[in-house]
PDB file of C-alpha atoms in Angstrom:
ATOM      1  CA  UNK A 184       4.165  28.502  12.088  1.00  0.00           C
ATOM      2  CA  UNK A 185       0.735  28.228  10.522  1.00  0.00           C
ATOM      3  CA  UNK A 186      -0.496  31.204  12.587  1.00  0.00           C
ATOM      4  CA  UNK A 187       2.346  33.422  11.362  1.00  0.00           C
ATOM      5  CA  UNK A 188       1.713  32.715   7.706  1.00  0.00           C
ATOM      6  CA  UNK A 189       4.683  30.368   7.353  1.00  0.00           C
ATOM      7  CA  UNK A 190       2.921  27.044   6.885  1.00  0.00           C
ATOM      8  CA  UNK A 191      -0.772  26.503   6.313  1.00  0.00           C
ATOM      9  CA  UNK A 192      -2.749  23.336   6.987  1.00  0.00           C
ATOM     10  CA  UNK A 193      -2.571  22.350   3.305  1.00  0.00           C
ATOM     11  CA  UNK A 194       1.218  22.751   3.090  1.00  0.00           C
ATOM     12  CA  UNK A 195       2.968  19.403   2.491  1.00  0.00           C
ATOM     13  CA  UNK A 196       6.265  19.383   4.405  1.00  0.00           C
ATOM     14  CA  UNK A 197       8.331  17.022   6.518  1.00  0.00           C
ATOM     15  CA  UNK A 198      11.197  17.424   9.000  1.00  0.00           C
ATOM     16  CA  UNK A 199      14.464  15.717   8.018  1.00  0.00           C
ATOM     17  CA  UNK A 200      17.848  16.328   9.644  1.00  0.00           C
ATOM     18  CA  UNK A 201      16.519  19.514  11.236  1.00  0.00           C
ATOM     19  CA  UNK A 202      15.317  20.991   7.932  1.00  0.00           C
ATOM     20  CA  UNK A 203      11.740  21.582   6.835  1.00  0.00           C
ATOM     21  CA  UNK A 204      11.463  20.005   3.387  1.00  0.00           C
ATOM     22  CA  UNK A 205       8.680  20.685   0.884  1.00  0.00           C
ATOM     23  CA  UNK A 206       7.011  17.486  -0.281  1.00  0.00           C
ATOM     24  CA  UNK A 207       6.064  16.934  -3.912  1.00  0.00           C
ATOM     25  CA  UNK A 208       2.385  16.711  -4.867  1.00  0.00           C
ATOM     26  CA  UNK A 209       1.024  13.207  -5.327  1.00  0.00           C
ATOM     27  CA  UNK A 210       0.318  12.330  -8.972  1.00  0.00           C
ATOM     28  CA  UNK A 211      -2.322   9.862 -10.237  1.00  0.00           C
ATOM     29  CA  UNK A 212       0.051   6.868 -10.635  1.00  0.00           C
ATOM     30  CA  UNK A 213       1.498   7.451  -7.151  1.00  0.00           C
ATOM     31  CA  UNK A 214      -2.025   7.757  -5.727  1.00  0.00           C
ATOM     32  CA  UNK A 215      -3.176   4.611  -7.524  1.00  0.00           C
ATOM     33  CA  UNK A 216      -0.251   2.551  -6.221  1.00  0.00           C
ATOM     34  CA  UNK A 217      -1.030   3.839  -2.722  1.00  0.00           C
ATOM     35  CA  UNK A 218      -4.637   2.684  -3.058  1.00  0.00           C
ATOM     36  CA  UNK A 219      -3.422  -0.751  -4.164  1.00  0.00           C
ATOM     37  CA  UNK A 220      -1.220  -0.913  -1.066  1.00  0.00           C
ATOM     38  CA  UNK A 221      -4.236  -0.098   1.126  1.00  0.00           C
ATOM     39  CA  UNK A 222      -6.276  -2.879  -0.429  1.00  0.00           C
ATOM     40  CA  UNK A 223      -3.423  -5.405  -0.317  1.00  0.00           C
ATOM     41  CA  UNK A 224      -2.231  -4.823   3.224  1.00  0.00           C
ATOM     42  CA  UNK A 225      -5.770  -4.539   4.634  1.00  0.00           C
ATOM     43  CA  UNK A 226      -6.644  -7.911   3.094  1.00  0.00           C
ATOM     44  CA  UNK A 227      -3.438  -9.589   4.336  1.00  0.00           C
ATOM     45  CA  UNK A 228      -3.221  -8.054   7.809  1.00  0.00           C
ATOM     46  CA  UNK A 229      -5.182 -10.439  10.026  1.00  0.00           C
ATOM     47  CA  UNK A 230      -4.454  -7.803  12.692  1.00  0.00           C
ATOM     48  CA  UNK A 231      -0.725  -8.588  12.722  1.00  0.00           C
ATOM     49  CA  UNK A 232       0.184  -4.992  11.875  1.00  0.00           C
ATOM     50  CA  UNK A 233      -1.206  -1.475  11.743  1.00  0.00           C
ATOM     51  CA  UNK A 234      -1.098   0.328   8.395  1.00  0.00           C
ATOM     52  CA  UNK A 235      -0.024   3.978   8.576  1.00  0.00           C
ATOM     53  CA  UNK A 236      -0.315   6.152   5.475  1.00  0.00           C
ATOM     54  CA  UNK A 237       1.637   9.408   5.193  1.00  0.00           C
ATOM     55  CA  UNK A 238       2.012   9.642   8.968  1.00  0.00           C
ATOM     56  CA  UNK A 239       5.192  10.830  10.689  1.00  0.00           C
ATOM     57  CA  UNK A 240       7.815   8.490  12.076  1.00  0.00           C
ATOM     58  CA  UNK A 241      10.057  10.013  14.747  1.00  0.00           C
ATOM     59  CA  UNK A 242      13.610   8.987  13.850  1.00  0.00           C
ATOM     60  CA  UNK A 243      15.295  11.313  16.368  1.00  0.00           C
ATOM     61  CA  UNK A 244      14.914  14.857  17.722  1.00  0.00           C
ATOM     62  CA  UNK A 245      15.811  16.317  14.297  1.00  0.00           C
ATOM     63  CA  UNK A 246      13.891  14.058  11.924  1.00  0.00           C
ATOM     64  CA  UNK A 247      10.210  13.249  11.630  1.00  0.00           C
ATOM     65  CA  UNK A 248       9.669  12.356   7.965  1.00  0.00           C
ATOM     66  CA  UNK A 249       6.325  11.258   6.551  1.00  0.00           C
ATOM     67  CA  UNK A 250       6.813   8.088   4.526  1.00  0.00           C
ATOM     68  CA  UNK A 251       4.044   7.002   2.207  1.00  0.00           C
ATOM     69  CA  UNK A 252       3.400   3.763   4.108  1.00  0.00           C
ATOM     70  CA  UNK A 253       4.435   1.903   7.204  1.00  0.00           C
ATOM     71  CA  UNK A 254       3.476  -1.441   8.647  1.00  0.00           C
ATOM     72  CA  UNK A 255       3.671  -0.872  12.392  1.00  0.00           C
ATOM     73  CA  UNK A 256       3.585  -3.083  15.439  1.00  0.00           C
ATOM     74  CA  UNK A 257       0.106  -2.924  16.970  1.00  0.00           C
ATOM     75  CA  UNK A 258      -0.092  -0.488  19.896  1.00  0.00           C
ATOM     76  CA  UNK A 259      -2.766  -0.455  22.610  1.00  0.00           C
ATOM     77  CA  UNK A 260      -3.362   3.267  22.044  1.00  0.00           C
ATOM     78  CA  UNK A 261      -3.059   3.108  18.220  1.00  0.00           C
ATOM     79  CA  UNK A 262      -0.229   5.674  18.460  1.00  0.00           C
ATOM     80  CA  UNK A 263      -2.530   8.427  19.754  1.00  0.00           C
ATOM     81  CA  UNK A 264      -0.012   9.567  22.402  1.00  0.00           C
ATOM     82  CA  UNK A 265       3.155   9.599  20.303  1.00  0.00           C
ATOM     83  CA  UNK A 266       4.348   9.089  16.775  1.00  0.00           C
ATOM     84  CA  UNK A 267       5.848   5.680  16.074  1.00  0.00           C
ATOM     85  CA  UNK A 268       9.612   5.348  16.284  1.00  0.00           C
ATOM     86  CA  UNK A 269      12.064   3.040  14.492  1.00  0.00           C
ATOM     87  CA  UNK A 270      11.422   0.125  16.878  1.00  0.00           C
ATOM     88  CA  UNK A 271       7.700   0.252  16.030  1.00  0.00           C
ATOM     89  CA  UNK A 272       8.211  -0.151  12.266  1.00  0.00           C
ATOM     90  CA  UNK A 273       8.066  -3.561  10.615  1.00  0.00           C
ATOM     91  CA  UNK A 274       8.263  -2.144   7.084  1.00  0.00           C
ATOM     92  CA  UNK A 275       8.488   1.366   5.658  1.00  0.00           C
ATOM     93  CA  UNK A 276       7.454   2.065   2.056  1.00  0.00           C
ATOM     94  CA  UNK A 277       8.140   5.076  -0.152  1.00  0.00           C
ATOM     95  CA  UNK A 278       6.219   5.329  -3.427  1.00  0.00           C
ATOM     96  CA  UNK A 279       8.629   7.362  -5.549  1.00  0.00           C
ATOM     97  CA  UNK A 280       7.843   9.179  -8.754  1.00  0.00           C
ATOM     98  CA  UNK A 281       9.524  12.581  -8.931  1.00  0.00           C
ATOM     99  CA  UNK A 282      11.072  12.006  -5.475  1.00  0.00           C
ATOM    100  CA  UNK A 283      13.272   8.974  -6.299  1.00  0.00           C
ATOM    101  CA  UNK A 284      16.592  10.813  -5.889  1.00  0.00           C
ATOM    102  CA  UNK A 285      15.478  12.528  -2.674  1.00  0.00           C
ATOM    103  CA  UNK A 286      14.118   9.282  -1.237  1.00  0.00           C
ATOM    104  CA  UNK A 287      17.371   7.422  -2.003  1.00  0.00           C
ATOM    105  CA  UNK A 288      19.887  10.103  -1.053  1.00  0.00           C
ATOM    106  CA  UNK A 289      18.234  11.850   1.910  1.00  0.00           C
ATOM    107  CA  UNK A 290      15.499   9.713   3.406  1.00  0.00           C
ATOM    108  CA  UNK A 291      17.014   6.240   2.986  1.00  0.00           C
ATOM    109  CA  UNK A 292      20.257   7.090   4.876  1.00  0.00           C
ATOM    110  CA  UNK A 293      18.177   8.658   7.672  1.00  0.00           C
ATOM    111  CA  UNK A 294      16.035   5.517   7.918  1.00  0.00           C
ATOM    112  CA  UNK A 295      19.173   3.354   8.033  1.00  0.00           C
ATOM    113  CA  UNK A 296      20.845   5.491  10.720  1.00  0.00           C
ATOM    114  CA  UNK A 297      17.675   5.242  12.820  1.00  0.00           C
ATOM    115  CA  UNK A 298      17.613   1.447  12.476  1.00  0.00           C
ATOM    116  CA  UNK A 299      14.443   0.958  10.404  1.00  0.00           C
ATOM    117  CA  UNK A 300      14.798  -2.760   9.579  1.00  0.00           C
ATOM    118  CA  UNK A 301      13.315  -2.767   6.077  1.00  0.00           C
ATOM    119  CA  UNK A 302      12.486  -0.107   3.483  1.00  0.00           C
ATOM    120  CA  UNK A 303      10.859  -0.585   0.106  1.00  0.00           C
ATOM    121  CA  UNK A 304      11.125   2.123  -2.533  1.00  0.00           C
ATOM    122  CA  UNK A 305       8.514   1.560  -5.202  1.00  0.00           C
ATOM    123  CA  UNK A 306      10.290   3.252  -8.090  1.00  0.00           C
ATOM    124  CA  UNK A 307       7.561   4.303 -10.520  1.00  0.00           C
ATOM    125  CA  UNK A 308       9.800   5.705 -13.313  1.00  0.00           C
ATOM    126  CA  UNK A 309      11.884   2.505 -13.491  1.00  0.00           C
ATOM    127  CA  UNK A 310       8.949   0.168 -12.729  1.00  0.00           C
ATOM    128  CA  UNK A 311      10.913  -1.562  -9.959  1.00  0.00           C
ATOM    129  CA  UNK A 312      10.720  -2.176  -6.242  1.00  0.00           C
ATOM    130  CA  UNK A 313      13.932  -1.619  -4.303  1.00  0.00           C
ATOM    131  CA  UNK A 314      14.158  -3.639  -1.084  1.00  0.00           C
ATOM    132  CA  UNK A 315      16.624  -2.362   1.532  1.00  0.00           C
ATOM    133  CA  UNK A 316      17.624  -4.383   4.603  1.00  0.00           C
ATOM    134  CA  UNK A 317      20.445  -4.519   7.174  1.00  0.00           C
ATOM    135  CA  UNK A 318      20.444  -0.893   8.339  1.00  0.00           C
ATOM    136  CA  UNK A 319      23.658   0.843   9.359  1.00  0.00           C
ATOM    137  CA  UNK A 320      24.947   4.382   9.889  1.00  0.00           C
ATOM    138  CA  UNK A 321      25.133   5.328   6.169  1.00  0.00           C
ATOM    139  CA  UNK A 322      22.033   3.532   4.912  1.00  0.00           C
ATOM    140  CA  UNK A 323      21.580  -0.165   4.211  1.00  0.00           C
ATOM    141  CA  UNK A 324      24.011  -3.005   3.572  1.00  0.00           C
ATOM    142  CA  UNK A 325      21.545  -5.004   1.471  1.00  0.00           C
ATOM    143  CA  UNK A 326      19.722  -3.788  -1.641  1.00  0.00           C
ATOM    144  CA  UNK A 327      17.629  -5.987  -3.906  1.00  0.00           C
ATOM    145  CA  UNK A 328      15.882  -4.688  -7.035  1.00  0.00           C
ATOM    146  CA  UNK A 329      12.663  -6.488  -7.932  1.00  0.00           C
ATOM    147  CA  UNK A 330      10.872  -6.201 -11.260  1.00  0.00           C
ATOM    148  CA  UNK A 331       7.454  -7.068 -12.632  1.00  0.00           C
ATOM    149  CA  UNK A 332       7.258 -10.867 -12.365  1.00  0.00           C
ATOM    150  CA  UNK A 333       9.072 -10.918  -9.001  1.00  0.00           C
ATOM    151  CA  UNK A 334       7.518 -10.998  -5.565  1.00  0.00           C
ATOM    152  CA  UNK A 335       8.510  -9.307  -2.320  1.00  0.00           C
ATOM    153  CA  UNK A 336       8.198 -10.799   1.146  1.00  0.00           C
ATOM    154  CA  UNK A 337       8.455  -8.506   4.162  1.00  0.00           C
ATOM    155  CA  UNK A 338      11.231  -9.561   6.515  1.00  0.00           C
ATOM    156  CA  UNK A 339       8.841  -9.585   9.489  1.00  0.00           C
ATOM    157  CA  UNK A 340       6.185 -11.576   7.592  1.00  0.00           C
ATOM    158  CA  UNK A 341       7.864 -14.065   5.245  1.00  0.00           C
ATOM    159  CA  UNK A 342       4.518 -15.817   4.694  1.00  0.00           C
ATOM    160  CA  UNK A 343       3.181 -12.684   2.948  1.00  0.00           C
ATOM    161  CA  UNK A 344       4.023 -12.474  -0.766  1.00  0.00           C
ATOM    162  CA  UNK A 345       3.445  -9.250  -2.700  1.00  0.00           C
ATOM    163  CA  UNK A 346       3.603  -9.504  -6.480  1.00  0.00           C
ATOM    164  CA  UNK A 347       5.456  -6.478  -7.836  1.00  0.00           C
ATOM    165  CA  UNK A 348       3.187  -6.600 -10.896  1.00  0.00           C
ATOM    166  CA  UNK A 349       0.111  -6.077  -8.691  1.00  0.00           C
ATOM    167  CA  UNK A 350       1.495  -2.708  -7.596  1.00  0.00           C
ATOM    168  CA  UNK A 351       3.152  -1.403 -10.745  1.00  0.00           C
ATOM    169  CA  UNK A 352       0.892  -2.570 -13.537  1.00  0.00           C
ATOM    170  CA  UNK A 353      -0.918   0.371 -15.117  1.00  0.00           C
ATOM    171  CA  UNK A 354      -4.371   0.072 -16.619  1.00  0.00           C
ATOM    172  CA  UNK A 355      -4.277  -0.302 -20.394  1.00  0.00           C
TER     173      UNK A 355
END
């Protein structure tokens, strides 16, 4: 579509439920939280996972959204031959500013239907981290809301503790 003038290389879109969806621009707070995630997960990895940032995940033939972050199972080819699928994802993270409603109402149910085991929505407006587990056909059976002062532990790596404050605290 880029050759026909429909979508250029700088266009931010994703495929969800067979629809091409425009993605919101990334603001400074969103970008800063993403950089903190890079630093945190790189330091904690010990090569137990691969960090993917704004890369597609193939949920099915109609959906290939681009979450902000994923912790993936290591792959011999580093996913150069295919996009990761639900079984490859340890943890999927959405950093949500203006996209909170979209992430909760459109993307989260799609992730649950596909069987993504754990999703975190870092809710910038409310200064919370929403942890979703136990996927099923309409979303997730378990939701936990964490606040500054709490810590999150990925289901696949219970020895890893992430302080919510370390992600959400803004510089004074």
